[in-house]
Short mmCIF file of C-alpha atoms and ligand atoms in Angstrom, two decimals:
data_model
loop_
_atom_site.label_atom_id
_atom_site.label_comp_id
_atom_site.label_asym_id
_atom_site.label_seq_id
_atom_site.Cartn_x
_atom_site.Cartn_y
_atom_site.Cartn_z
CA MET O 1 17.85 -18.82 -11.44
CA SER O 2 15.66 -15.79 -10.43
CA SER O 3 12.66 -16.29 -8.21
CA LYS O 4 10.55 -14.95 -11.12
CA SER O 5 11.58 -17.70 -13.49
CA SER O 6 11.28 -20.34 -10.89
CA ALA O 7 7.68 -19.22 -10.30
CA ASN O 8 6.96 -19.79 -14.01
CA VAL O 9 8.63 -23.18 -14.13
CA SER O 10 6.36 -24.42 -11.18
CA GLY O 11 3.27 -23.42 -13.16
CA SER O 12 2.25 -20.52 -11.02
CA LYS O 13 2.23 -16.76 -11.54
CA ARG O 14 3.07 -14.50 -8.60
CA ILE O 15 0.83 -11.59 -8.31
CA ALA O 16 1.61 -8.61 -6.06
CA VAL O 17 -1.70 -7.11 -4.81
CA ILE O 18 -1.84 -3.41 -3.77
CA PRO O 19 -5.34 -2.64 -2.84
CA GLY O 20 -4.53 1.01 -1.81
CA ASP O 21 -7.31 3.23 -0.41
CA GLY O 22 -11.05 3.70 -0.33
CA ILE O 23 -12.96 1.57 -2.87
CA GLY O 24 -9.47 0.35 -4.20
CA THR O 25 -9.59 -2.23 -1.39
CA GLU O 26 -13.22 -3.20 -2.07
CA VAL O 27 -12.98 -3.80 -5.77
CA THR O 28 -9.50 -5.48 -5.47
CA ARG O 29 -10.99 -8.01 -3.04
CA GLU O 30 -13.66 -8.81 -5.65
CA ALA O 31 -11.02 -9.05 -8.52
CA VAL O 32 -8.97 -11.45 -6.52
CA LYS O 33 -12.03 -13.58 -5.67
CA VAL O 34 -12.93 -13.70 -9.44
CA LEU O 35 -9.28 -14.41 -10.48
CA LYS O 36 -9.18 -17.38 -7.96
CA ALA O 37 -12.39 -18.78 -9.40
CA VAL O 38 -11.41 -18.51 -13.00
CA THR O 39 -7.96 -20.16 -12.48
CA SER O 40 -9.17 -22.83 -9.99
CA GLY O 41 -9.16 -25.56 -12.76
CA SER O 42 -6.26 -24.25 -14.67
CA ARG O 43 -2.81 -25.74 -14.70
CA THR O 44 -1.34 -22.39 -14.03
CA LYS O 45 -2.21 -21.05 -10.56
CA LEU O 46 -2.14 -17.53 -9.31
CA ASP O 47 -0.12 -16.91 -6.04
CA PHE O 48 -1.19 -13.64 -4.54
CA THR O 49 0.88 -11.51 -2.02
CA GLU O 50 -0.75 -8.37 -0.58
CA PHE O 51 1.06 -5.19 0.13
CA ASP O 52 -0.48 -2.49 2.50
CA TRP O 53 0.92 0.60 0.67
CA GLY O 54 -1.54 3.36 1.04
CA ALA O 55 -2.94 6.10 3.19
CA GLU O 56 -3.42 4.03 6.34
CA ARG O 57 0.20 2.88 6.32
CA TYR O 58 1.51 6.35 5.47
CA LEU O 59 -0.44 7.82 8.37
CA ARG O 60 0.83 5.18 10.61
CA ASP O 61 4.53 5.20 9.89
CA GLY O 62 5.27 7.66 7.11
CA THR O 63 5.87 4.90 4.39
CA THR O 64 4.75 5.74 1.01
CA LEU O 65 6.52 3.49 -1.55
CA PRO O 66 9.21 1.60 0.23
CA PRO O 67 12.69 2.22 -1.43
CA ASP O 68 13.14 -1.41 -2.43
CA ALA O 69 9.63 -1.78 -3.80
CA ALA O 70 10.38 -1.61 -7.59
CA PRO O 71 13.30 -3.99 -7.71
CA MET O 72 11.52 -6.35 -5.43
CA LEU O 73 8.44 -6.39 -7.66
CA ARG O 74 10.53 -6.79 -10.70
CA ARG O 75 12.51 -9.70 -9.14
CA ASP O 76 9.79 -11.65 -7.23
CA PHE O 77 6.51 -11.04 -9.16
CA ASP O 78 4.99 -11.66 -12.51
CA ALA O 79 2.39 -8.88 -12.38
CA VAL O 80 0.95 -6.24 -10.08
CA LEU O 81 -2.84 -5.88 -9.40
CA PHE O 82 -3.57 -2.50 -8.08
CA GLY O 83 -6.71 -0.83 -6.63
CA ALA O 84 -6.58 2.96 -6.27
CA VAL O 85 -4.91 5.58 -4.05
CA GLY O 86 -6.05 8.79 -2.60
CA ASP O 87 -7.40 9.62 0.88
CA PRO O 88 -8.94 12.99 2.09
CA ARG O 89 -6.77 12.63 5.26
CA VAL O 90 -3.73 13.13 3.12
CA PRO O 91 -4.67 16.37 1.30
CA SER O 92 -1.39 16.57 -0.58
CA ASN O 93 -1.93 13.12 -1.90
CA ILE O 94 1.84 12.67 -1.52
CA HIS O 95 1.44 8.97 -0.87
CA ALA O 96 -0.59 8.48 -3.94
CA ALA O 97 2.06 10.20 -6.14
CA ASP O 98 4.87 8.30 -4.52
CA ILE O 99 3.18 4.93 -4.75
CA LEU O 100 1.42 4.98 -8.22
CA LEU O 101 3.48 7.55 -10.22
CA GLY O 102 6.49 6.11 -8.36
CA LEU O 103 5.70 2.59 -9.61
CA ARG O 104 4.89 3.78 -13.18
CA ALA O 105 8.30 5.57 -13.40
CA LYS O 106 10.43 3.08 -11.42
CA LEU O 107 9.10 0.01 -13.25
CA ASP O 108 9.31 1.95 -16.45
CA LEU O 109 5.73 1.24 -17.38
CA TYR O 110 5.67 3.55 -20.45
CA VAL O 111 2.42 2.39 -21.96
CA ASN O 112 -0.86 3.07 -20.20
CA LEU O 113 -3.36 1.02 -22.17
CA ARG O 114 -6.98 2.10 -21.60
CA PRO O 115 -9.57 0.25 -23.75
CA VAL O 116 -12.84 2.11 -24.28
CA GLU O 117 -15.38 -0.50 -25.28
CA LEU O 118 -19.14 -0.04 -25.13
CA ILE O 119 -20.56 -3.46 -24.26
CA ASP O 120 -24.27 -2.55 -24.10
CA ALA O 121 -25.79 0.29 -26.08
CA ALA O 122 -27.93 1.22 -23.23
CA LEU O 123 -24.91 2.50 -21.16
CA THR O 124 -23.69 5.33 -23.31
CA PRO O 125 -24.82 8.87 -22.83
CA LEU O 126 -24.54 9.54 -26.52
CA ARG O 127 -27.74 9.45 -28.49
CA ASP O 128 -28.21 6.75 -31.20
CA ARG O 129 -24.86 5.18 -30.69
CA GLY O 130 -24.37 1.38 -30.55
CA THR O 131 -21.55 -1.00 -29.46
CA SER O 132 -19.76 -0.73 -32.91
CA ASP O 133 -19.56 2.98 -32.56
CA ILE O 134 -17.59 3.05 -29.37
CA ASN O 135 -14.63 0.79 -29.51
CA PHE O 136 -11.12 2.27 -29.31
CA VAL O 137 -8.07 2.20 -27.24
CA VAL O 138 -6.23 5.18 -25.62
CA LEU O 139 -2.48 4.66 -25.40
CA ARG O 140 -1.28 7.16 -22.81
CA GLU O 141 2.48 7.88 -22.46
CA ASN O 142 2.93 6.98 -18.81
CA THR O 143 6.37 7.99 -17.57
CA GLU O 144 7.10 11.57 -18.86
CA GLY O 145 5.28 14.79 -19.62
CA LEU O 146 3.89 16.93 -16.84
CA TYR O 147 3.92 13.97 -14.48
CA VAL O 148 7.64 13.61 -13.91
CA GLY O 149 7.57 16.09 -10.82
CA MET O 150 10.23 18.43 -12.01
CA GLY O 151 9.71 22.00 -10.91
CA GLY O 152 9.42 24.01 -7.76
CA GLN O 153 7.74 26.73 -6.05
CA PHE O 154 9.45 30.15 -5.22
CA GLN O 155 8.40 32.54 -2.52
CA ARG O 156 5.46 30.20 -1.66
CA GLY O 157 2.55 31.82 0.11
CA THR O 158 3.70 35.40 -0.74
CA PRO O 159 2.02 37.70 -3.37
CA HIS O 160 5.12 37.08 -5.52
CA GLU O 161 5.12 33.32 -5.70
CA VAL O 162 6.14 31.36 -8.63
CA ALA O 163 5.11 27.83 -9.45
CA VAL O 164 6.86 25.94 -12.24
CA GLN O 165 5.92 22.43 -13.38
CA GLU O 166 8.11 21.17 -16.25
CA ASP O 167 6.72 19.20 -19.16
CA ILE O 168 9.34 16.52 -20.09
CA ASN O 169 9.28 14.99 -23.56
CA THR O 170 12.18 12.98 -24.58
CA ARG O 171 12.98 11.48 -28.01
CA LYS O 172 13.13 8.02 -26.55
CA GLY O 173 9.88 8.34 -24.57
CA VAL O 174 7.84 9.74 -27.36
CA GLU O 175 9.11 7.33 -30.00
CA ARG O 176 8.40 4.35 -27.92
CA ILE O 177 4.82 5.02 -27.17
CA ILE O 178 4.13 6.10 -30.75
CA ARG O 179 5.76 2.88 -32.05
CA TYR O 180 3.75 0.87 -29.56
CA ALA O 181 0.59 2.52 -30.87
CA PHE O 182 1.41 1.25 -34.53
CA GLU O 183 2.53 -2.12 -33.30
CA TYR O 184 -0.71 -2.47 -31.33
CA ALA O 185 -2.79 -1.44 -34.34
CA ARG O 186 -0.98 -3.86 -36.52
CA GLU O 187 -1.17 -6.75 -34.02
CA HIS O 188 -4.90 -6.25 -33.37
CA GLN O 189 -5.73 -5.32 -36.93
CA LEU O 190 -7.12 -2.05 -36.13
CA GLY O 191 -6.01 -0.24 -39.25
CA ARG O 192 -5.62 3.34 -37.85
CA VAL O 193 -3.72 5.32 -35.41
CA CYS O 194 -4.53 8.97 -34.37
CA MET O 195 -1.82 10.87 -32.48
CA SER O 196 -3.08 13.84 -30.51
CA ASP O 197 -1.05 16.80 -29.09
CA LYS O 198 -1.05 20.49 -28.75
CA SER O 199 1.87 21.32 -30.92
CA ASN O 200 0.27 24.49 -32.20
CA ALA O 201 0.79 26.01 -28.75
CA LEU O 202 3.48 23.82 -27.14
CA THR O 203 5.86 24.44 -29.93
CA TYR O 204 8.78 22.72 -28.36
CA GLY O 205 7.64 19.83 -26.42
CA HIS O 206 4.75 18.72 -28.65
CA GLU O 207 6.54 19.72 -31.99
CA LEU O 208 8.72 16.71 -31.05
CA TRP O 209 5.60 14.53 -30.82
CA LEU O 210 4.51 15.79 -34.37
CA ARG O 211 7.95 15.24 -35.82
CA VAL O 212 8.42 11.78 -34.32
CA PHE O 213 4.84 10.71 -35.44
CA SER O 214 5.50 11.84 -38.96
CA GLN O 215 8.68 9.75 -39.14
CA VAL O 216 7.31 6.58 -37.36
CA LYS O 217 4.12 6.43 -39.41
CA ASP O 218 6.17 6.09 -42.58
CA GLU O 219 7.39 2.79 -41.29
CA TYR O 220 3.78 1.53 -41.08
CA PRO O 221 2.46 2.19 -44.68
CA GLY O 222 -0.46 -0.34 -44.17
CA ILE O 223 -1.94 1.73 -41.26
CA GLU O 224 -3.78 4.92 -41.69
CA SER O 225 -2.47 7.70 -39.54
CA ARG O 226 -3.90 10.89 -38.58
CA HIS O 227 -3.00 13.88 -36.31
CA LEU O 228 -5.51 16.00 -34.39
CA TYR O 229 -4.93 18.72 -31.93
CA ILE O 230 -6.29 17.66 -28.48
CA ASP O 231 -9.08 20.20 -28.46
CA THR O 232 -10.36 18.98 -31.74
CA LEU O 233 -9.81 15.38 -30.79
CA VAL O 234 -12.10 15.48 -27.69
CA MET O 235 -14.77 17.21 -29.82
CA GLU O 236 -14.58 14.54 -32.45
CA VAL O 237 -14.58 11.72 -29.93
CA VAL O 238 -18.00 12.93 -28.69
CA ARG O 239 -19.29 13.75 -32.20
CA ASP O 240 -18.35 10.52 -33.88
CA PRO O 241 -16.46 8.10 -31.71
CA GLY O 242 -16.63 5.35 -34.38
CA GLN O 243 -13.77 6.98 -36.44
CA PHE O 244 -11.20 6.10 -33.81
CA ARG O 245 -9.47 2.74 -33.19
CA VAL O 246 -6.07 3.70 -31.56
CA ILE O 247 -5.38 7.04 -30.00
CA VAL O 248 -1.94 7.78 -28.75
CA THR O 249 -1.21 10.87 -26.69
CA CYS O 250 0.86 12.28 -23.85
CA ASN O 251 0.43 11.61 -20.13
CA LEU O 252 -1.87 14.48 -19.11
CA PHE O 253 -4.09 14.36 -22.12
CA GLY O 254 -4.31 10.63 -21.87
CA ASP O 255 -5.52 10.93 -18.33
CA ILE O 256 -8.35 13.19 -19.23
CA LEU O 257 -9.26 11.46 -22.48
CA SER O 258 -9.49 8.15 -20.65
CA ASP O 259 -12.12 9.42 -18.23
CA LEU O 260 -14.07 10.89 -21.13
CA GLY O 261 -13.84 7.56 -22.84
CA ALA O 262 -14.90 5.70 -19.84
CA GLN O 263 -17.99 7.79 -19.52
CA LEU O 264 -18.93 7.17 -23.20
CA ALA O 265 -18.76 3.43 -22.41
CA GLY O 266 -20.73 3.21 -19.29
CA GLY O 267 -18.86 5.16 -16.61
CA LEU O 268 -15.67 4.78 -14.56
CA GLY O 269 -16.99 1.68 -12.73
CA LEU O 270 -16.37 -0.33 -16.05
CA ALA O 271 -13.07 1.11 -17.26
CA PRO O 272 -9.84 -1.01 -16.93
CA SER O 273 -6.23 -0.08 -17.62
CA GLY O 274 -2.82 -1.71 -17.97
CA ASN O 275 0.46 0.07 -17.01
CA ILE O 276 2.66 -1.97 -19.20
CA HIS O 277 6.31 -2.38 -20.09
CA PRO O 278 6.25 -5.13 -22.82
CA GLY O 279 7.98 -8.29 -21.60
CA ARG O 280 8.37 -6.98 -18.07
CA VAL O 281 6.42 -6.95 -14.79
CA SER O 282 3.40 -4.71 -15.39
CA LEU O 283 0.71 -3.16 -13.26
CA PHE O 284 -3.09 -3.50 -13.87
CA GLU O 285 -5.66 -1.25 -12.24
CA PRO O 286 -9.16 0.16 -12.84
CA VAL O 287 -9.13 3.71 -14.33
CA HIS O 288 -11.16 5.09 -11.31
CA GLY O 289 -9.87 6.36 -8.06
CA SER O 290 -10.51 5.72 -4.51
CA ALA O 291 -13.93 7.39 -4.62
CA PRO O 292 -13.98 8.44 -0.90
CA THR O 293 -17.62 9.40 -0.88
CA ILE O 294 -18.80 5.86 -1.54
CA ALA O 295 -15.98 4.10 0.12
CA GLY O 296 -16.98 1.44 2.77
CA LYS O 297 -20.60 1.38 1.65
CA ASN O 298 -20.39 -1.80 -0.62
CA LEU O 299 -21.54 0.38 -3.46
CA ALA O 300 -18.41 0.47 -5.76
CA ASN O 301 -18.59 -1.28 -9.15
CA PRO O 302 -15.97 -4.06 -9.34
CA CYS O 303 -16.19 -4.52 -13.04
CA GLY O 304 -13.29 -2.18 -13.84
CA ALA O 305 -10.95 -4.14 -11.50
CA VAL O 306 -12.14 -7.50 -12.92
CA LEU O 307 -11.58 -6.21 -16.57
CA ALA O 308 -8.11 -5.01 -15.42
CA SER O 309 -7.59 -8.49 -14.07
CA ALA O 310 -8.45 -9.79 -17.59
CA MET O 311 -5.89 -7.54 -19.07
CA MET O 312 -3.36 -8.91 -16.48
CA LEU O 313 -4.33 -12.46 -17.55
CA ASP O 314 -3.66 -11.55 -21.26
CA HIS O 315 -0.25 -10.08 -20.26
CA LEU O 316 0.51 -13.35 -18.41
CA ASP O 317 -0.50 -15.35 -21.50
CA LEU O 318 -3.62 -16.79 -19.82
CA ARG O 319 -5.86 -15.77 -22.71
CA PRO O 320 -8.78 -18.30 -22.31
CA GLN O 321 -9.14 -17.17 -18.61
CA ALA O 322 -8.97 -13.53 -19.67
CA GLU O 323 -11.78 -14.14 -22.16
CA ALA O 324 -13.81 -15.97 -19.48
CA LEU O 325 -13.67 -12.85 -17.35
CA ARG O 326 -14.80 -10.56 -20.20
CA LYS O 327 -17.61 -13.00 -21.01
CA ALA O 328 -18.72 -12.83 -17.41
CA ILE O 329 -18.73 -9.02 -17.42
CA ARG O 330 -20.76 -8.93 -20.65
CA ALA O 331 -23.29 -11.39 -19.22
CA ALA O 332 -23.49 -9.34 -16.00
CA VAL O 333 -24.06 -6.12 -17.68
CA HIS O 334 -26.61 -7.43 -20.14
CA GLU O 335 -28.61 -9.34 -17.38
CA LYS O 336 -28.08 -6.38 -14.91
CA HIS O 337 -26.26 -8.55 -12.29
CA THR O 338 -24.52 -5.27 -11.44
CA THR O 339 -24.06 -2.52 -8.92
CA VAL O 340 -26.38 0.55 -9.10
CA ASP O 341 -24.25 2.62 -11.33
CA LEU O 342 -24.93 0.16 -14.12
CA GLY O 343 -28.67 -0.10 -13.27
CA GLY O 344 -28.51 -3.19 -11.20
CA THR O 345 -29.21 -3.63 -7.40
CA LEU O 346 -26.20 -5.62 -6.26
CA GLY O 347 -23.55 -4.41 -3.86
CA THR O 348 -19.86 -4.71 -4.58
CA ARG O 349 -19.49 -8.05 -2.86
CA GLU O 350 -22.64 -9.55 -4.38
CA ALA O 351 -21.64 -8.35 -7.88
CA GLY O 352 -18.20 -10.04 -7.31
CA ASP O 353 -19.94 -13.27 -6.05
CA TRP O 354 -22.01 -13.29 -9.14
CA LEU O 355 -18.97 -12.96 -11.50
CA ALA O 356 -17.06 -15.60 -9.56
CA GLU O 357 -19.95 -18.02 -9.78
CA TYR O 358 -20.25 -17.32 -13.60
CA VAL O 359 -16.62 -18.07 -14.31
CA THR O 360 -16.81 -21.18 -12.20
CA LYS O 361 -19.77 -22.45 -14.28
CA ASN O 362 -18.22 -20.98 -17.58
CA PRO O 363 -14.40 -21.42 -17.26
CA ARG O 364 -13.78 -20.85 -20.91
P1 LIG X 401 -12.85 8.78 -8.61
O1 LIG X 401 -12.55 7.98 -9.80
O2 LIG X 401 -12.38 8.23 -7.25
O3 LIG X 401 -14.38 9.12 -8.59
C1 LIG X 401 -15.07 9.93 -9.60
C2 LIG X 401 -16.61 9.58 -9.53
O4 LIG X 401 -16.76 8.37 -9.99
C3 LIG X 401 -17.13 9.69 -8.03
O5 LIG X 401 -18.46 10.14 -8.16
C4 LIG X 401 -17.14 8.21 -7.62
O6 LIG X 401 -18.11 7.82 -6.72
C5 LIG X 401 -17.45 7.46 -9.06
N1 LIG X 401 -16.82 6.11 -9.12
C6 LIG X 401 -15.54 5.90 -9.28
N2 LIG X 401 -15.32 4.67 -9.33
C7 LIG X 401 -16.43 4.00 -9.14
C8 LIG X 401 -16.91 2.63 -9.08
N3 LIG X 401 -15.93 1.59 -9.20
N4 LIG X 401 -18.10 2.37 -8.96
C9 LIG X 401 -19.06 3.36 -8.86
N5 LIG X 401 -18.70 4.66 -8.85
C10 LIG X 401 -17.46 4.97 -9.00
O7 LIG X 401 -12.03 10.29 -8.80
P2 LIG X 401 -12.01 11.51 -7.77
O8 LIG X 401 -13.15 11.57 -6.96
O9 LIG X 401 -11.48 12.60 -8.62
O10 LIG X 401 -10.72 11.07 -6.94
C11 LIG X 401 -10.85 10.51 -5.64
C12 LIG X 401 -9.43 10.21 -5.18
O11 LIG X 401 -8.83 9.09 -6.00
C13 LIG X 401 -8.45 11.26 -5.34
O12 LIG X 401 -7.53 11.27 -4.20
C14 LIG X 401 -7.64 11.02 -6.55
O13 LIG X 401 -6.36 11.55 -6.48
C15 LIG X 401 -7.68 9.51 -6.56
N6 LIG X 401 -7.50 8.88 -7.83
C16 LIG X 401 -6.74 7.83 -7.85
C17 LIG X 401 -6.55 7.03 -8.93
C18 LIG X 401 -5.75 5.78 -9.06
O14 LIG X 401 -5.31 5.39 -7.97
N7 LIG X 401 -5.41 5.29 -10.14
C19 LIG X 401 -7.30 7.39 -10.18
C20 LIG X 401 -8.24 8.53 -10.09
C21 LIG X 401 -8.19 9.24 -8.90
C1 LIG X 402 -5.20 7.79 -13.11
C2 LIG X 402 -5.22 8.92 -12.03
C3 LIG X 402 -3.83 9.30 -11.73
C4 LIG X 402 -3.17 9.97 -12.87
C5 LIG X 402 -3.70 10.24 -10.45
C6 LIG X 402 -4.24 9.55 -9.19
C7 LIG X 402 -2.29 10.68 -10.26
O1 LIG X 402 -5.99 9.93 -12.29
O2 LIG X 402 -4.57 6.79 -12.89
O3 LIG X 402 -5.79 8.07 -14.16
O4 LIG X 402 -3.40 11.10 -13.15
O5 LIG X 402 -2.48 9.23 -13.59
MN1 LIG X 403 -7.18 9.66 -14.15
#
């Protein structure tokens, strides 16, 4: 029997915690605190093991992602809770690419699920928009595109230098994320899927997206489907976000679109994400980065990390506990028990304490 299934049998879920760099460590500490509070009375316990992968470790001994990391996580853990990586002392960000992009690729986490949900109308920069207008998910392809790291540089540093970065789109990779989008829309009764690409200019790679989309959509006649070029899509998301429920797109466009969406819903401090392979060990993290300029100052908003933890609990089938976390975040936002970016006066630790106390008093 694998250690993973024995963990399940004993009623505990094993969580690998990778706090990473900068505010990643601060928000992850709060997320773990809140997770412990919300599961303290549950039959299923969470068993946390921390890994020190990040800039500090890289600068100390050159380790980025240890070679056995992915098989070890798959074998010994039920989920991964991730903070953020990125440190100005590592200008190339090589450790961040190895660790985060490495885990997405090696664990084959092909879905990057990034919900955009406005929970308080006061938080959006859009005029006259309320909570019902901003409620969609971005499904970002998470293993291919311009992120695979294929390419090279020729005659670097000379006037003749050439830099090539390949955009990889496979039939399998494109089809599985598009299919996931329709399945997601069906399961959550969202009714419509919009696929966005740049097939008018990227006539090979993104023509594949367009062709696969037009085939897969025919299998889901009950779901309205639509295609928009990415430049039009971003304009429409700002003009009238209420028209979108599920947006599926490639790796790079999904990265950009998810920060835009985060801002429409109150900023990066509130935005969660799940790097998912259905049925397999998956990784949950806030959308934001390591924010070096506010790191170490107890200023970072832990809500994105806590909402990512709620997504992790959903993935682990601990749905009441996931809902309890979301309820706590809604209460914190409405009552302004938040960090300064959301108009409150609390520090990172104090915001985490408030959420932990709330879920202790309101476990369901
Ligand atoms: P960032 O997300 O770290 O910060 C962008 C802005 O948002 C900054 O003004 C920051 O102060 C603010 N911000 C972010 N999270 C916040 C929070 N929780 N509470 C309050 N304010 C918050 O993006 P960046 O500045 O472009 O990148 C910094 C580093 O993080 C870079 O090295 C980058 O590569 C890395 N990064 C990592 C991830 C990840 O690990 N998933 C994601 C994005 C960026
Ligand atoms: C994110 C980040 C990463 C990405 C960076 C750190 C490589 O911006 O998770 O959105 O582009 O995927
Ligand atoms: Mn990003």
